[in-house]
Short mmCIF file of C-alpha atoms in Angstrom, two decimals:
data_model
loop_
_atom_site.label_atom_id
_atom_site.label_comp_id
_atom_site.label_asym_id
_atom_site.label_seq_id
_atom_site.Cartn_x
_atom_site.Cartn_y
_atom_site.Cartn_z
CA ALA A 1 -0.04 -0.14 0.07
CA ASP A 2 2.91 2.35 0.80
CA MET A 3 4.06 2.05 -3.10
CA TYR A 4 0.84 3.37 -4.42
CA ASN A 5 1.30 5.97 -7.20
CA ALA A 6 5.35 4.96 -7.07
CA ARG A 7 6.98 5.12 -10.35
CA VAL A 8 9.83 2.63 -11.00
CA ARG A 9 12.93 2.52 -13.65
CA CYS A 10 15.78 0.54 -14.27
CA VAL A 11 19.54 1.67 -14.45
CA VAL A 12 21.51 -0.50 -16.78
CA ARG A 13 25.60 -0.18 -16.78
CA ASP A 14 28.02 -2.02 -18.87
CA ILE A 15 31.51 -3.29 -17.88
CA TYR A 16 32.95 -0.09 -19.12
CA GLY A 17 31.08 2.35 -16.97
CA GLY A 18 28.25 3.25 -19.27
CA GLN A 19 24.94 3.20 -18.42
CA THR A 20 21.23 3.83 -19.71
CA ILE A 21 18.26 4.62 -17.75
CA THR A 22 14.79 3.07 -18.81
CA ASP A 23 11.77 5.01 -19.07
CA GLU A 24 9.56 5.30 -15.92
CA ALA A 25 6.56 3.25 -15.33
CA GLN A 26 3.80 3.86 -12.79
CA LEU A 27 2.68 1.32 -10.17
CA TYR A 28 -1.12 1.20 -9.61
CA ILE A 29 -2.46 -0.80 -6.83
CA PHE A 30 -5.93 -1.96 -6.97
CA ASN A 31 -8.55 -2.58 -4.01
CA TYR A 32 -9.27 -6.50 -4.09
CA PHE A 33 -11.49 -8.59 -1.71
CA THR A 34 -9.62 -11.05 0.37
CA LYS A 35 -12.68 -12.78 1.56
CA GLU A 36 -16.02 -12.72 -0.67
CA ILE A 37 -19.56 -12.60 0.67
CA GLU A 38 -21.41 -15.83 0.80
CA ASP A 39 -24.83 -17.01 0.62
CA CYS A 40 -26.72 -17.35 3.82
CA TYR A 41 -29.56 -19.69 4.81
CA ALA A 42 -31.66 -18.77 7.84
CA TYR A 43 -34.85 -18.94 9.72
CA ILE A 44 -37.39 -16.23 10.20
CA GLY A 45 -36.32 -14.55 13.45
CA ASP A 46 -32.61 -15.52 12.76
CA VAL A 47 -29.92 -13.04 12.44
CA ALA A 48 -28.26 -13.30 9.31
CA THR A 49 -24.74 -12.53 8.84
CA PHE A 50 -22.95 -11.43 5.67
CA SER A 51 -19.34 -10.57 5.90
CA VAL A 52 -16.49 -9.36 3.38
CA LYS A 53 -12.70 -8.52 4.05
CA ALA A 54 -10.86 -6.18 1.56
CA PHE A 55 -7.51 -4.87 0.70
CA THR A 56 -7.42 -1.15 0.51
CA ILE A 57 -5.13 1.97 0.30
CA GLY A 58 -5.19 3.34 3.68
CA TYR A 59 -8.36 4.05 5.52
CA ALA A 60 -11.24 1.68 4.23
CA SER A 61 -15.09 2.52 4.49
CA TYR A 62 -17.79 0.10 3.93
CA GLN A 63 -21.66 0.61 2.55
CA TRP A 64 -23.97 -2.48 2.31
CA GLN A 65 -26.64 -2.66 -0.10
CA TYR A 66 -29.44 -4.63 -0.76
CA TYR A 67 -31.56 -5.66 -3.70
CA ASN A 68 -35.45 -5.97 -3.30
CA PRO A 69 -36.67 -8.30 -6.39
CA LYS A 70 -40.02 -6.67 -5.83
CA LEU A 71 -38.52 -2.99 -6.51
CA ASN A 72 -36.17 -4.60 -9.04
CA GLN A 73 -33.37 -1.93 -7.73
CA TRP A 74 -30.42 -1.93 -5.18
CA LYS A 75 -30.22 0.38 -2.40
CA ASN A 76 -28.05 1.49 0.43
CA SER A 77 -29.06 -0.33 3.65
CA THR A 78 -29.70 1.99 6.87
CA ASN A 79 -29.14 -1.11 8.89
CA ALA A 80 -27.12 -0.32 12.13
CA THR A 81 -24.21 -2.38 10.81
CA ALA A 82 -24.43 -1.52 7.41
CA LYS A 83 -21.24 0.65 7.44
CA SER A 84 -19.10 -2.41 8.98
CA PRO A 85 -17.42 -5.19 7.11
CA THR A 86 -19.92 -7.54 8.73
CA LEU A 87 -23.83 -6.86 7.97
CA LYS A 88 -26.01 -8.36 10.60
CA LEU A 89 -29.91 -8.47 9.73
CA THR A 90 -32.67 -10.03 11.66
CA VAL A 91 -34.82 -12.12 9.01
CA GLN A 92 -38.23 -11.19 8.15
CA GLU A 93 -40.32 -12.91 5.59
CA ALA A 94 -40.24 -9.61 3.47
CA HIS A 95 -36.57 -10.34 3.04
CA SER A 96 -37.12 -13.41 0.94
CA GLY A 97 -35.42 -13.17 -2.30
CA PHE A 98 -33.09 -10.46 -1.13
CA LYS A 99 -29.72 -10.15 -2.34
CA PHE A 100 -26.78 -8.18 -0.61
CA ARG A 101 -23.18 -6.81 -1.64
CA CYS A 102 -20.80 -4.30 -0.38
CA THR A 103 -19.10 -1.50 -1.88
CA VAL A 104 -15.72 -0.58 -0.28
CA SER A 105 -14.05 2.74 -0.61
CA ASP A 106 -10.47 3.51 0.25
CA SER A 107 -8.49 6.88 1.20
CA ILE A 108 -8.26 7.72 -2.69
CA SER A 109 -11.98 7.38 -2.91
CA THR A 110 -11.77 4.23 -5.45
CA ASN A 111 -14.82 2.05 -5.33
CA LEU A 112 -15.04 -1.87 -5.11
CA TYR A 113 -18.22 -3.73 -5.23
CA SER A 114 -18.18 -7.18 -3.56
CA PRO A 115 -19.86 -9.87 -5.54
CA GLU A 116 -23.69 -10.46 -4.94
CA ALA A 117 -24.97 -13.01 -2.23
CA SER A 118 -28.49 -14.06 -1.54
CA LEU A 119 -30.47 -14.62 1.44
CA PHE A 120 -32.76 -17.97 1.53
CA ILE A 121 -35.16 -18.20 4.18
CA LYS A 122 -35.72 -21.73 5.55
CA VAL A 123 -39.07 -23.76 6.62
CA LYS A 124 -38.58 -23.94 10.45
CA ILE A 125 -40.80 -26.69 12.51
CA VAL A 126 -41.89 -24.75 15.65
CA ASP A 127 -43.80 -27.56 17.27
CA GLN A 128 -43.25 -31.25 16.42
CA PRO A 129 -46.06 -33.91 16.14
CA LYS A 130 -46.11 -35.82 19.57
CA ARG A 131 -46.27 -39.68 19.93
CA THR A 132 -50.15 -40.34 20.42
CA THR A 133 -51.88 -43.19 22.36
CA VAL A 134 -55.52 -43.80 21.70
CA CYS A 135 -58.09 -46.75 21.96
CA VAL A 136 -58.78 -48.42 18.85
CA GLY A 137 -61.53 -46.66 16.75
CA GLU A 138 -60.83 -43.26 18.24
CA ASP A 139 -59.40 -40.38 16.42
CA ALA A 140 -55.52 -40.11 16.69
CA LYS A 141 -54.29 -36.46 16.11
CA PHE A 142 -50.83 -35.18 15.03
CA THR A 143 -50.18 -31.60 14.49
CA VAL A 144 -47.14 -29.58 13.34
CA LYS A 145 -46.59 -25.75 13.73
CA ALA A 146 -43.80 -24.03 11.06
CA THR A 147 -42.69 -20.74 10.01
CA GLY A 148 -41.52 -20.11 6.67
CA VAL A 149 -42.06 -17.57 3.49
CA GLY A 150 -45.89 -17.41 1.99
CA THR A 151 -48.42 -19.93 2.51
CA LEU A 152 -46.91 -23.24 3.63
CA LYS A 153 -47.95 -26.48 2.13
CA TYR A 154 -48.30 -29.59 4.05
CA GLN A 155 -48.00 -33.12 3.45
CA TRP A 156 -48.30 -36.05 5.86
CA GLN A 157 -46.55 -39.21 5.52
CA VAL A 158 -47.35 -42.64 7.18
CA CYS A 159 -44.82 -45.68 7.78
CA ASP A 160 -46.25 -48.93 8.09
CA PRO A 161 -43.68 -50.69 10.39
CA THR A 162 -44.40 -54.20 8.58
CA THR A 163 -42.68 -52.59 5.28
CA GLY A 164 -40.75 -49.67 6.63
CA THR A 165 -41.71 -47.50 3.78
CA TRP A 166 -42.83 -44.14 4.05
CA LYS A 167 -45.80 -43.22 1.83
CA ASN A 168 -47.89 -39.91 1.20
CA SER A 169 -51.16 -40.20 3.16
CA SER A 170 -54.28 -39.55 0.94
CA ASN A 171 -56.37 -38.95 4.15
CA ALA A 172 -58.66 -36.10 3.82
CA THR A 173 -56.31 -34.10 6.43
CA ALA A 174 -53.24 -35.34 4.95
CA LYS A 175 -52.43 -31.83 3.45
CA LYS A 176 -53.35 -29.68 6.76
CA PRO A 177 -51.22 -28.70 9.78
CA THR A 178 -53.23 -31.21 12.02
CA PHE A 179 -53.56 -34.62 10.36
CA ILE A 180 -56.37 -37.02 11.82
CA ILE A 181 -56.72 -40.83 11.62
CA THR A 182 -59.61 -42.75 12.58
CA THR A 183 -57.78 -45.74 13.93
CA LYS A 184 -58.01 -49.44 13.45
CA THR A 185 -56.37 -52.55 14.91
CA GLY A 186 -53.73 -52.40 12.01
CA HIS A 187 -52.67 -48.74 12.63
CA HIS A 188 -50.56 -49.89 15.91
CA GLY A 189 -47.22 -48.93 15.52
CA TYR A 190 -47.43 -46.69 12.83
CA LYS A 191 -45.23 -43.72 12.09
CA VAL A 192 -46.12 -40.26 10.66
CA ARG A 193 -44.11 -37.30 9.92
CA CYS A 194 -45.00 -34.13 7.80
CA LEU A 195 -43.13 -32.48 4.87
CA VAL A 196 -43.70 -28.79 5.10
CA SER A 197 -42.76 -26.67 2.07
CA ALA A 198 -42.91 -23.17 1.11
CA PRO A 199 -43.39 -21.19 -2.24
CA ASN A 200 -39.87 -20.36 -2.34
CA GLY A 201 -38.64 -24.00 -2.46
CA ALA A 202 -37.63 -24.40 0.99
CA ALA A 203 -38.85 -27.49 2.83
CA ALA A 204 -38.35 -29.44 5.98
CA TYR A 205 -39.72 -32.61 7.60
CA THR A 206 -41.01 -32.94 11.08
CA LYS A 207 -39.67 -35.65 13.36
CA GLU A 208 -41.37 -39.07 13.40
CA ALA A 209 -44.52 -39.60 15.68
CA GLU A 210 -45.40 -42.91 16.49
CA LEU A 211 -49.13 -43.98 16.90
CA VAL A 212 -50.09 -46.39 19.69
CA LEU A 213 -53.25 -48.20 20.21
CA LYS A 214 -54.71 -49.55 23.27
CA PRO A 215 -57.72 -51.96 23.39
CA ALA A 216 -61.14 -50.18 23.23
CA ILE A 217 -64.15 -51.22 25.58
CA THR A 218 -66.97 -51.30 23.12
CA LYS A 219 -69.44 -52.29 25.90
CA ASN A 220 -69.20 -51.78 29.54
CA PRO A 221 -70.56 -53.84 32.22
CA ALA A 222 -73.84 -52.91 33.57
CA ASN A 223 -74.96 -52.30 37.42
CA VAL A 224 -76.78 -55.32 38.95
CA THR A 225 -79.30 -55.52 42.04
CA ALA A 226 -79.83 -58.95 43.18
CA LYS A 227 -80.40 -60.99 46.48
CA ALA A 228 -77.94 -62.89 48.47
CA GLY A 229 -77.58 -66.22 47.12
CA ASP A 230 -78.25 -65.02 43.38
CA LYS A 231 -75.90 -65.66 40.67
CA VAL A 232 -75.10 -62.56 38.75
CA SER A 233 -72.91 -61.71 35.82
CA PHE A 234 -71.01 -58.65 34.51
CA THR A 235 -69.93 -58.68 30.73
CA VAL A 236 -67.33 -56.44 28.68
CA LYS A 237 -66.77 -56.43 25.51
CA ALA A 238 -63.64 -54.91 23.66
CA ALA A 239 -61.50 -54.66 20.33
CA GLY A 240 -58.01 -54.43 20.18
CA CYS A 241 -54.79 -55.84 18.50
CA GLY A 242 -53.98 -59.45 18.66
CA THR A 243 -55.58 -61.68 21.27
CA LEU A 244 -57.20 -60.05 24.13
CA ALA A 245 -56.56 -60.97 27.70
CA TYR A 246 -59.13 -60.21 30.71
CA GLN A 247 -58.83 -59.63 34.63
CA TRP A 248 -61.61 -58.51 36.69
CA GLN A 249 -60.99 -56.53 39.64
CA ILE A 250 -63.22 -55.91 42.65
CA TYR A 251 -63.39 -52.66 44.64
CA ASN A 252 -64.47 -53.20 48.19
CA PRO A 253 -65.52 -49.92 49.86
CA ALA A 254 -64.14 -51.08 53.22
CA LYS A 255 -60.75 -51.38 51.92
CA GLY A 256 -60.96 -48.33 49.66
CA LYS A 257 -58.92 -49.92 46.59
CA TRP A 258 -59.30 -52.11 43.76
CA GLU A 259 -58.00 -55.64 43.76
CA ASN A 260 -57.59 -58.60 41.36
CA SER A 261 -60.19 -61.18 41.55
CA THR A 262 -59.25 -64.72 42.08
CA ASN A 263 -62.60 -66.18 41.02
CA ALA A 264 -62.58 -68.75 38.56
CA SER A 265 -64.00 -66.45 35.75
CA ALA A 266 -61.88 -63.43 36.58
CA LYS A 267 -60.00 -63.83 33.47
CA LYS A 268 -63.02 -64.24 30.78
CA ALA A 269 -65.24 -61.46 29.31
CA THR A 270 -67.88 -62.55 31.42
CA PHE A 271 -67.41 -62.37 35.38
CA ASN A 272 -69.77 -64.67 37.20
CA LEU A 273 -70.30 -64.00 41.12
CA ILE A 274 -72.85 -65.83 43.83
CA VAL A 275 -73.83 -62.82 45.70
CA GLN A 276 -73.41 -62.63 49.18
CA LYS A 277 -74.77 -60.01 51.92
CA GLY A 278 -71.55 -58.24 52.17
CA HIS A 279 -71.24 -57.49 48.81
CA ASN A 280 -73.53 -54.50 49.08
CA GLY A 281 -71.95 -51.44 47.36
CA PHE A 282 -68.94 -53.81 45.78
CA LYS A 283 -67.74 -52.35 42.40
CA PHE A 284 -66.53 -54.41 39.39
CA ARG A 285 -64.39 -53.78 36.38
CA CYS A 286 -62.30 -55.36 33.64
CA VAL A 287 -58.89 -54.43 32.81
CA VAL A 288 -58.35 -55.51 29.06
CA THR A 289 -54.93 -56.12 27.63
CA ASP A 290 -54.10 -56.61 24.15
CA GLY A 291 -51.26 -58.63 22.38
CA ASN A 292 -48.83 -55.54 22.54
CA GLY A 293 -49.29 -55.31 26.37
CA HIS A 294 -51.42 -52.03 26.20
CA ARG A 295 -54.23 -51.77 28.95
CA THR A 296 -57.53 -50.15 29.09
CA ALA A 297 -60.10 -50.65 32.12
CA SER A 298 -63.57 -50.77 31.83
CA GLU A 299 -66.13 -48.41 33.61
CA PRO A 300 -67.10 -49.73 36.84
CA ALA A 301 -70.36 -51.65 37.67
CA THR A 302 -72.18 -51.35 40.96
CA LEU A 303 -73.70 -54.55 42.59
CA THR A 304 -76.63 -53.48 44.93
CA VAL A 305 -77.83 -56.32 47.32
CA LYS A 306 -81.49 -56.12 48.16
#
């Protein structure tokens, strides 16, 4: 830099002491960038950073400029960091498609424009779908929240654990932020995820969420009124994955807790009992376990002894 505008020449001497001096040549030193600006990929709300380094003569000043594709023109930035080597910008949706460059001036007022760099706004998953447990036949709901440029599009995908293959769902809610599946026994263990995409081409997958099914009680046992010595029955009906197992439980008001019954029919869908006077106010329920080990308890039925 100290040799800017210097003039050079060469003195040529021969062995006899004669010499010749060449004409002078002017030395010009040009500004150049030692580090060029790079494209930035960021989420809405993030701080996007663009940075340059330049070789200049003497003092260097910086002015960042931005290109708004809607206005089709470059403008000087008024950002607080617009006159420094590094521009820091809090990303907003309106910045989609913006380009940035920096002009550098030195002590002799020569201007140098950096190459352009683009700001790409990514899709950000704010809330992920969560593991959901419901009874067979109930609606399972999975929800995603995301930010990005413009109107976001959603495509839910489902993975059948028996195949391990992801496929786009054709469900009526498959293109909405909330995905609803009316469950069947075959849905147990399914995994779901959502592909969220924006008009600017950015896209992101959610994390996977598992669907867990419990047995569904399709018919609860009914209250019974009987006399001591009568034979009464309590019946439960259920639907679930695999072979269902039953365990009847009894609630004795005097003990204040539920206990598994050891009755001969305690592991069947229908529970039979010979009524005794002390059974008045007892409650009965059945815990149904499916082939995957998931359990659901029926509503309790009360025995009234006349």
